Amino acid sequence: MMIMAKDRIINEIDAKREEYVEFLRRLVKTDSYNPPGNEKNVADVIKEFFQANNIKCVIFPFDENRANMLGYLNENFEGTNIIFNGHMDVVPPGSEEEWNYSPLEGKVKRNKYLYGRGAADMKGGLAAMAITLSLLKNLNKEFSGNLIFMGVSDEETGGKYGTKKLLDTELRGINPSFVVIGEPTGLNPLPKAVIVGERGHLQLKIIANGISCHASMPGMGKNPIYMINNIISNLNKIDDYISSINPPLSLNELKDLISASFPSREIFEKILADQELLQNVLKSLIRFTKSVTMIKGGIKENVVPDMCEVVIDFRLLPSQNPKEIIYALKRLVEELGYEIRDKTIGKLEDVFIAIEIIHQSEGSYWKEWKQSEELKTFYEITEEMYGKTPFYFLFPACADAHYLREDYCEKTILFGPGNARTAHATDEFIEIEDFINSIKVYTLFAYEMIK
């Protein structure tokens, strides 16, 4: 990269720091809780920003006040295409009484932190990516490649109507060379992570249909709460019905990746011993996990109910198939002596189990990431702009990367401002310096790729 262009970009970002923070505040103050979504509110704000910077963009509405959007640096799609992907929806705030600052206030504190729902996940990354497009546009340079901005809906509820929808329609025929998703990849006290893989996700609702009766004569009925309890108590047995699969990276390999950011492995191990959160993250990345997250049952204190429901959240290794997990669960239910039926079929006096799929997505992993020159460039720019050595890692949750890696562009990474620990949390916040540094990383990387 020419020193002149690099210095110009960095100086421009530093000079417009307050302007960029205010743009992020506008996004945070814009309601896009999902459900119900309302992502078009955010798309309209970004469109206004793009138009002020002479950037072509198109909004694609769907449903009530929902939309996806695309922005383009230029009309040339024949060269190197870099895609920046960010979701416009955020999770609801929960009880606002628990917040010290209103989740839609965009409160800036001591010029160091910006608070609000979505500040970290991921309106910080979304704003930084939109700003990158404006910075490159205002260089008035004829680039050999293109930068494409994807502002998507629905990520917080699966991504079917967001990233997947755009890939299946508007982006068909465009071949990207590299994709960056701006999810928050900070994990304090560690440096920034560059994510090259993510776990799969399966959410199932198990419905037990029993027979209601008076609580004084429980033998007259069939208690579905006990049925659900029996399934939960034996849930770990499904591991016996699932193929043994190795994680893409072993625990030792994951530790090697993180310790590269420290003076020595010994120092890292000492820090790790005091970091319960990081210990749990590492454990989750090398195994298939399951969590009971919701239980619903009962209608009155003295009535044995006729139905009980439980939701179980499964997190899969990148090579695991959700269908195999569903099959294993059905096998367990049948071995416990319960009949499996569609919940819409059966009489009130019938006893059975029904299983509904709430959400399913496979994990994904970029197998050849160690050989990528583009990724090496991204890593080096990140190290320089943040002043700390980043580390390659896997994502313990899931994002939209699997849609991209599966059939579109295997060279997909997650990297963005914000700490993963504050995402979805009360008083969610982002460090402003982190936000500004991410703009520098995105812009310098995109410039280097498409110059």
XYZ file of C-alpha atoms in Angstrom:
451
model
C 0.000 0.000 0.000
C 1.289 3.442 -0.857
C 2.231 5.306 2.324
C 0.403 8.402 1.082
C -2.932 6.568 0.714
C -2.533 4.812 4.059
C -1.754 8.041 5.911
C -4.608 9.832 4.194
C -7.083 7.155 5.241
C -5.912 7.072 8.864
C -5.837 10.867 9.146
C -9.342 11.107 7.676
C -10.697 8.601 10.194
C -9.067 10.368 13.129
C -10.337 13.752 11.936
C -13.924 12.504 11.618
C -13.982 10.498 14.840
C -16.867 12.445 16.396
C -18.861 12.339 13.161
C -18.483 8.567 12.956
C -19.455 8.085 16.601
C -22.572 10.161 15.981
C -23.450 7.971 12.990
C -23.144 4.898 15.202
C -25.339 6.613 17.806
C -28.023 7.136 15.157
C -28.003 3.436 14.331
C -28.176 2.417 17.994
C -31.031 4.867 18.606
C -32.959 3.334 15.695
C -35.316 0.564 16.824
C -34.664 -2.741 15.072
C -35.523 -5.244 17.794
C -36.055 -8.713 16.363
C -38.727 -9.828 16.837
C -40.448 -8.151 15.133
C -37.501 -6.799 13.091
C -38.127 -3.284 11.746
C -34.746 -3.424 10.018
C -35.934 -1.014 7.332
C -35.600 1.730 9.952
C -31.853 1.084 10.012
C -31.625 0.637 6.244
C -33.145 4.098 5.767
C -30.515 5.684 8.034
C -27.679 3.947 6.174
C -29.198 4.881 2.813
C -29.229 8.542 3.844
C -25.555 8.244 4.828
C -24.667 6.544 1.544
C -26.497 9.102 -0.569
C -24.662 11.927 1.211
C -21.430 10.236 0.117
C -22.545 9.536 -3.469
C -22.695 5.778 -2.904
C -25.177 3.727 -4.872
C -27.390 1.567 -2.681
C -30.611 -0.379 -3.042
C -33.092 -1.376 -0.343
C -35.032 -4.616 -0.812
C -38.186 -4.548 1.361
C -39.984 -7.657 2.570
C -42.787 -8.087 5.078
C -43.872 -5.166 7.239
C -41.067 -2.627 7.761
C -38.381 -5.206 7.083
C -35.666 -5.002 4.455
C -32.201 -5.973 3.293
C -29.871 -3.611 1.479
C -26.806 -3.523 -0.745
C -24.294 -0.747 -1.318
C -21.603 -0.666 -4.005
C -18.357 1.243 -4.347
C -18.675 1.134 -8.156
C -20.353 -0.727 -11.016
C -17.413 -3.060 -11.720
C -18.073 -6.628 -10.591
C -15.579 -8.356 -12.908
C -12.476 -7.880 -10.756
C -11.832 -8.592 -7.088
C -15.081 -8.351 -5.131
C -14.850 -7.899 -1.372
C -18.071 -8.265 0.618
C -18.682 -6.674 3.997
C -21.689 -8.242 5.730
C -23.493 -6.867 8.769
C -26.897 -7.487 10.323
C -29.267 -4.632 11.080
C -31.475 -6.451 13.589
C -30.746 -6.690 17.303
C -32.200 -8.767 20.112
C -34.863 -7.170 22.346
C -33.521 -5.448 25.481
C -35.447 -7.454 28.049
C -36.517 -5.519 31.135
C -35.539 -1.904 30.476
C -35.720 -1.235 34.217
C -32.518 -3.261 34.548
C -30.635 -0.884 32.245
C -28.680 2.074 33.632
C -29.080 3.784 30.261
C -32.007 3.447 27.894
C -31.242 0.746 25.290
C -32.195 3.208 22.509
C -30.384 6.228 23.959
C -26.943 5.660 22.468
C -25.378 7.079 25.616
C -21.724 8.125 25.260
C -19.817 7.951 28.536
C -16.477 9.730 29.117
C -15.898 9.693 25.349
C -14.784 6.083 25.786
C -17.931 3.957 25.721
C -21.178 3.971 23.774
C -24.109 2.166 25.408
C -27.240 0.724 23.834
C -28.829 -2.422 22.479
C -26.834 -3.497 19.446
C -23.834 -1.254 20.157
C -21.617 -4.349 20.087
C -23.860 -6.842 18.282
C -23.550 -5.527 15.767
C -24.319 -1.938 14.883
C -20.715 -1.077 15.703
C -19.468 -3.350 12.932
C -22.335 -2.301 10.664
C -21.494 1.397 11.034
C -17.765 0.766 10.560
C -18.405 -1.124 7.322
C -20.694 1.576 5.931
C -18.112 4.218 6.841
C -15.424 2.199 5.039
C -17.405 2.458 1.821
C -17.648 6.238 2.215
C -13.919 6.590 2.890
C -12.978 4.664 -0.230
C -15.537 6.552 -2.311
C -14.179 9.899 -1.181
C -10.657 8.980 -2.277
C -11.909 9.598 -5.835
C -9.805 6.700 -7.062
C -10.605 4.308 -9.885
C -10.358 0.925 -8.189
C -9.695 -2.308 -10.063
C -12.103 -4.168 -7.786
C -15.263 -3.507 -5.820
C -16.457 -3.354 -2.229
C -20.010 -4.579 -1.652
C -21.895 -3.742 1.538
C -24.546 -6.227 2.686
C -26.911 -4.858 5.316
C -29.047 -7.830 6.285
C -32.095 -8.645 8.371
C -33.055 -11.666 10.416
C -29.611 -12.743 11.676
C -30.828 -12.921 15.253
C -33.545 -15.386 14.222
C -31.617 -17.509 11.748
C -30.731 -15.386 8.717
C -33.136 -17.090 6.313
C -34.673 -13.787 5.232
C -31.434 -11.830 5.371
C -28.065 -13.115 4.205
C -29.504 -16.250 2.602
C -32.196 -14.274 0.775
C -29.691 -11.823 -0.726
C -27.317 -14.614 -1.756
C -30.143 -16.482 -3.482
C -31.402 -13.412 -5.338
C -29.546 -10.131 -5.745
C -25.995 -11.477 -5.381
C -26.340 -14.450 -7.696
C -23.657 -14.235 -10.358
C -21.297 -12.067 -8.300
C -18.164 -13.943 -7.275
C -16.536 -12.600 -4.107
C -12.861 -13.095 -3.349
C -13.207 -12.503 0.389
C -15.991 -11.848 2.901
C -15.818 -10.120 6.281
C -18.745 -10.320 8.721
C -18.593 -7.569 11.324
C -19.669 -9.529 14.399
C -17.984 -8.491 17.673
C -14.841 -10.595 18.115
C -13.378 -9.146 21.279
C -12.941 -11.436 24.267
C -11.420 -9.402 27.083
C -8.740 -9.517 28.392
C -7.468 -11.024 25.140
C -6.607 -9.080 21.964
C -8.994 -9.145 18.989
C -9.859 -12.497 17.452
C -10.085 -13.247 13.734
C -12.736 -15.953 13.387
C -12.301 -18.690 10.756
C -15.073 -21.088 11.806
C -18.281 -21.340 13.800
C -20.448 -23.952 15.453
C -23.749 -25.202 14.133
C -27.053 -24.556 15.882
C -30.170 -26.646 16.436
C -33.172 -25.661 18.542
C -35.890 -28.228 19.151
C -39.200 -28.060 20.991
C -40.297 -31.333 22.567
C -44.012 -31.534 23.345
C -45.330 -34.200 25.693
C -49.038 -34.954 25.345
C -50.390 -36.595 28.496
C -53.768 -37.100 30.141
C -55.152 -34.469 32.474
C -56.752 -35.331 35.802
C -57.303 -34.038 39.328
C -54.072 -33.816 41.330
C -55.679 -35.813 44.154
C -55.946 -38.850 41.848
C -52.779 -38.733 39.712
C -53.179 -42.371 38.718
C -56.182 -41.409 36.581
C -53.979 -39.441 34.214
C -50.567 -39.400 32.576
C -48.377 -36.521 33.720
C -46.517 -34.971 30.743
C -44.204 -33.099 33.126
C -42.780 -36.450 34.233
C -42.439 -37.467 30.583
C -40.405 -34.360 29.816
C -38.362 -34.834 32.976
C -37.557 -38.378 31.905
C -36.289 -37.157 28.542
C -34.194 -34.386 30.099
C -32.710 -36.764 32.662
C -31.589 -39.114 29.898
C -30.608 -36.458 27.364
C -26.878 -37.196 27.516
C -27.586 -40.695 26.199
C -28.072 -39.280 22.704
C -24.276 -39.014 22.541
C -24.266 -42.811 22.142
C -26.287 -42.491 18.928
C -24.166 -39.755 17.334
C -21.094 -40.357 15.190
C -17.815 -39.535 16.877
C -16.465 -36.386 15.225
C -13.247 -34.542 15.907
C -13.403 -30.758 16.251
C -11.620 -28.796 13.495
C -9.084 -27.647 16.071
C -8.096 -29.522 19.220
C -7.937 -27.887 22.639
C -4.163 -27.747 22.394
C -4.331 -26.172 18.929
C -6.790 -23.547 20.178
C -4.470 -22.727 23.047
C -1.573 -22.439 20.599
C -3.537 -19.910 18.544
C -4.360 -17.731 21.544
C -0.935 -17.983 23.159
C 0.587 -16.525 19.978
C -0.689 -13.182 21.306
C 1.304 -13.596 24.534
C 5.032 -13.513 25.295
C 4.957 -17.243 26.028
C 2.616 -20.219 26.378
C 3.474 -20.354 30.079
C 2.236 -16.797 30.643
C -0.953 -17.556 28.730
C -1.633 -20.676 30.825
C -1.279 -18.640 34.024
C -3.788 -16.085 32.748
C -6.129 -18.830 31.543
C -6.188 -20.375 35.022
C -7.917 -17.231 36.335
C -10.303 -16.778 33.397
C -13.368 -18.972 33.897
C -15.143 -17.461 30.879
C -12.277 -18.290 28.535
C -11.999 -21.791 29.979
C -15.668 -22.388 29.196
C -15.296 -20.957 25.688
C -12.421 -23.316 24.943
C -14.348 -26.318 26.261
C -17.414 -25.447 24.194
C -15.396 -25.254 20.965
C -14.238 -28.860 21.079
C -17.511 -30.596 21.880
C -21.166 -30.965 21.040
C -23.239 -29.233 23.733
C -26.888 -29.186 24.755
C -28.833 -26.864 27.032
C -32.414 -26.919 28.272
C -33.507 -23.298 27.864
C -37.309 -23.210 28.315
C -39.965 -25.339 30.037
C -43.703 -24.718 29.893
C -46.360 -26.804 31.600
C -49.272 -26.710 33.996
C -52.544 -24.796 34.084
C -53.531 -24.854 37.777
C -52.059 -25.880 41.118
C -54.389 -28.850 41.613
C -54.546 -30.132 38.036
C -52.251 -32.660 36.376
C -51.783 -30.991 32.966
C -52.298 -32.638 29.621
C -49.262 -31.045 27.996
C -45.713 -29.959 28.787
C -43.103 -28.425 26.474
C -39.348 -28.043 26.640
C -36.936 -26.242 24.317
C -33.441 -27.664 23.957
C -30.593 -25.714 22.374
C -27.879 -27.826 20.720
C -24.539 -26.434 19.532
C -22.828 -28.572 16.919
C -19.259 -28.986 15.753
C -18.696 -27.657 12.210
C -18.851 -31.117 10.620
C -21.972 -32.308 12.463
C -25.308 -32.541 10.691
C -28.432 -31.352 12.566
C -30.395 -34.235 11.030
C -28.245 -36.727 12.904
C -29.005 -34.992 16.205
C -32.738 -35.082 15.489
C -32.536 -38.778 14.642
C -30.621 -39.469 17.872
C -33.207 -37.626 19.953
C -36.070 -39.531 18.344
C -34.283 -42.793 19.024
C -33.875 -41.838 22.688
C -37.549 -40.910 23.013
C -38.638 -44.231 21.536
C -36.264 -46.204 23.756
C -37.811 -44.467 26.761
C -41.115 -46.001 25.666
C -42.854 -42.990 24.141
C -44.582 -42.879 20.788
C -43.573 -40.022 18.487
C -46.311 -38.290 16.514
C -47.075 -35.056 14.781
C -48.563 -32.835 17.491
C -51.600 -32.066 15.310
C -52.571 -35.731 15.243
C -54.123 -37.498 18.192
C -57.000 -37.397 20.621
C -56.935 -35.670 23.986
C -56.600 -39.016 25.749
C -53.600 -40.087 23.652
C -50.109 -40.143 25.138
C -47.252 -39.255 22.805
C -44.251 -37.016 22.120
C -43.975 -34.500 19.282
C -40.732 -32.855 18.160
C -40.677 -29.496 16.379
C -37.672 -27.861 14.727
C -37.408 -24.216 15.752
C -34.103 -23.518 14.025
C -31.294 -25.466 12.419
C -28.042 -24.461 10.755
C -24.831 -26.333 10.157
C -21.516 -25.061 11.405
C -18.770 -24.091 8.991
C -14.991 -23.927 8.921
C -12.534 -22.452 6.442
C -10.136 -25.375 6.094
C -7.418 -23.616 4.086
C -7.186 -20.416 6.133
C -3.539 -20.929 7.044
C -2.530 -20.675 3.377
C -4.440 -17.458 2.617
C -2.417 -14.380 1.656
C -5.550 -12.232 1.986
C -6.034 -13.378 5.566
C -2.373 -12.742 6.330
C -2.808 -9.170 5.071
C -5.917 -8.703 7.221
C -4.079 -10.051 10.265
C -1.091 -7.749 9.776
C -3.281 -4.663 9.359
C -5.241 -5.591 12.492
C -2.043 -6.006 14.482
C -0.752 -2.610 13.351
C -3.979 -0.673 13.925
C -4.762 -2.197 17.326
C -1.164 -2.308 18.508
C -1.667 -5.862 19.757
C -1.161 -9.253 18.172
C -4.576 -10.721 17.263
C -5.269 -14.438 17.233
C -7.144 -16.788 14.933
C -10.048 -18.539 16.602
C -13.429 -20.241 16.278
C -16.800 -18.707 17.145
C -18.573 -20.482 20.036
C -22.010 -19.322 18.861
C -23.237 -19.080 15.273
C -23.601 -16.292 12.742
C -24.427 -15.976 9.043
C -20.999 -17.227 7.930
C -22.280 -20.722 7.159
C -24.525 -19.363 4.387
C -21.479 -17.814 2.747
C -18.921 -20.566 3.303
C -21.228 -23.379 2.170
C -21.818 -22.392 -1.449
C -20.612 -18.846 -2.001
C -17.200 -17.956 -0.593
C -15.241 -20.228 1.722
C -12.884 -17.331 2.472
C -15.254 -15.837 5.035
C -14.134 -14.492 8.396
C -15.745 -12.784 11.362
C -14.087 -9.674 12.727
C -15.612 -6.631 14.321
C -15.605 -4.107 17.138
C -17.173 -4.980 20.443
C -16.720 -7.558 23.144
C -18.666 -10.780 22.689
C -19.307 -10.812 26.425
C -21.466 -7.660 26.260
C -23.527 -8.827 23.269
C -27.189 -9.413 24.231
C -26.371 -8.231 27.764
C -27.991 -5.538 29.879
C -26.126 -2.235 29.394
C -24.534 -3.523 26.202
C -21.708 -1.224 25.141
C -18.822 -0.770 22.735
C -15.468 0.883 23.318
C -15.183 3.849 20.975
C -11.468 3.257 20.369
C -12.269 -0.304 19.294
C -14.907 1.047 16.904
C -12.488 3.566 15.371
C -9.726 0.969 15.033
C -12.100 -1.381 13.226
C -12.844 1.330 10.646
C -9.117 1.620 10.003
C -8.720 -2.141 9.627
C -11.693 -2.504 7.279
C -10.693 0.450 5.115
C -6.992 -0.355 4.790
C -7.753 -4.003 4.048
C -10.400 -3.234 1.433
C -8.105 -0.670 -0.189
C -5.269 -3.188 -0.371
C -7.512 -5.846 -1.918
C -9.171 -3.770 -4.640
C -6.678 -0.993 -5.406
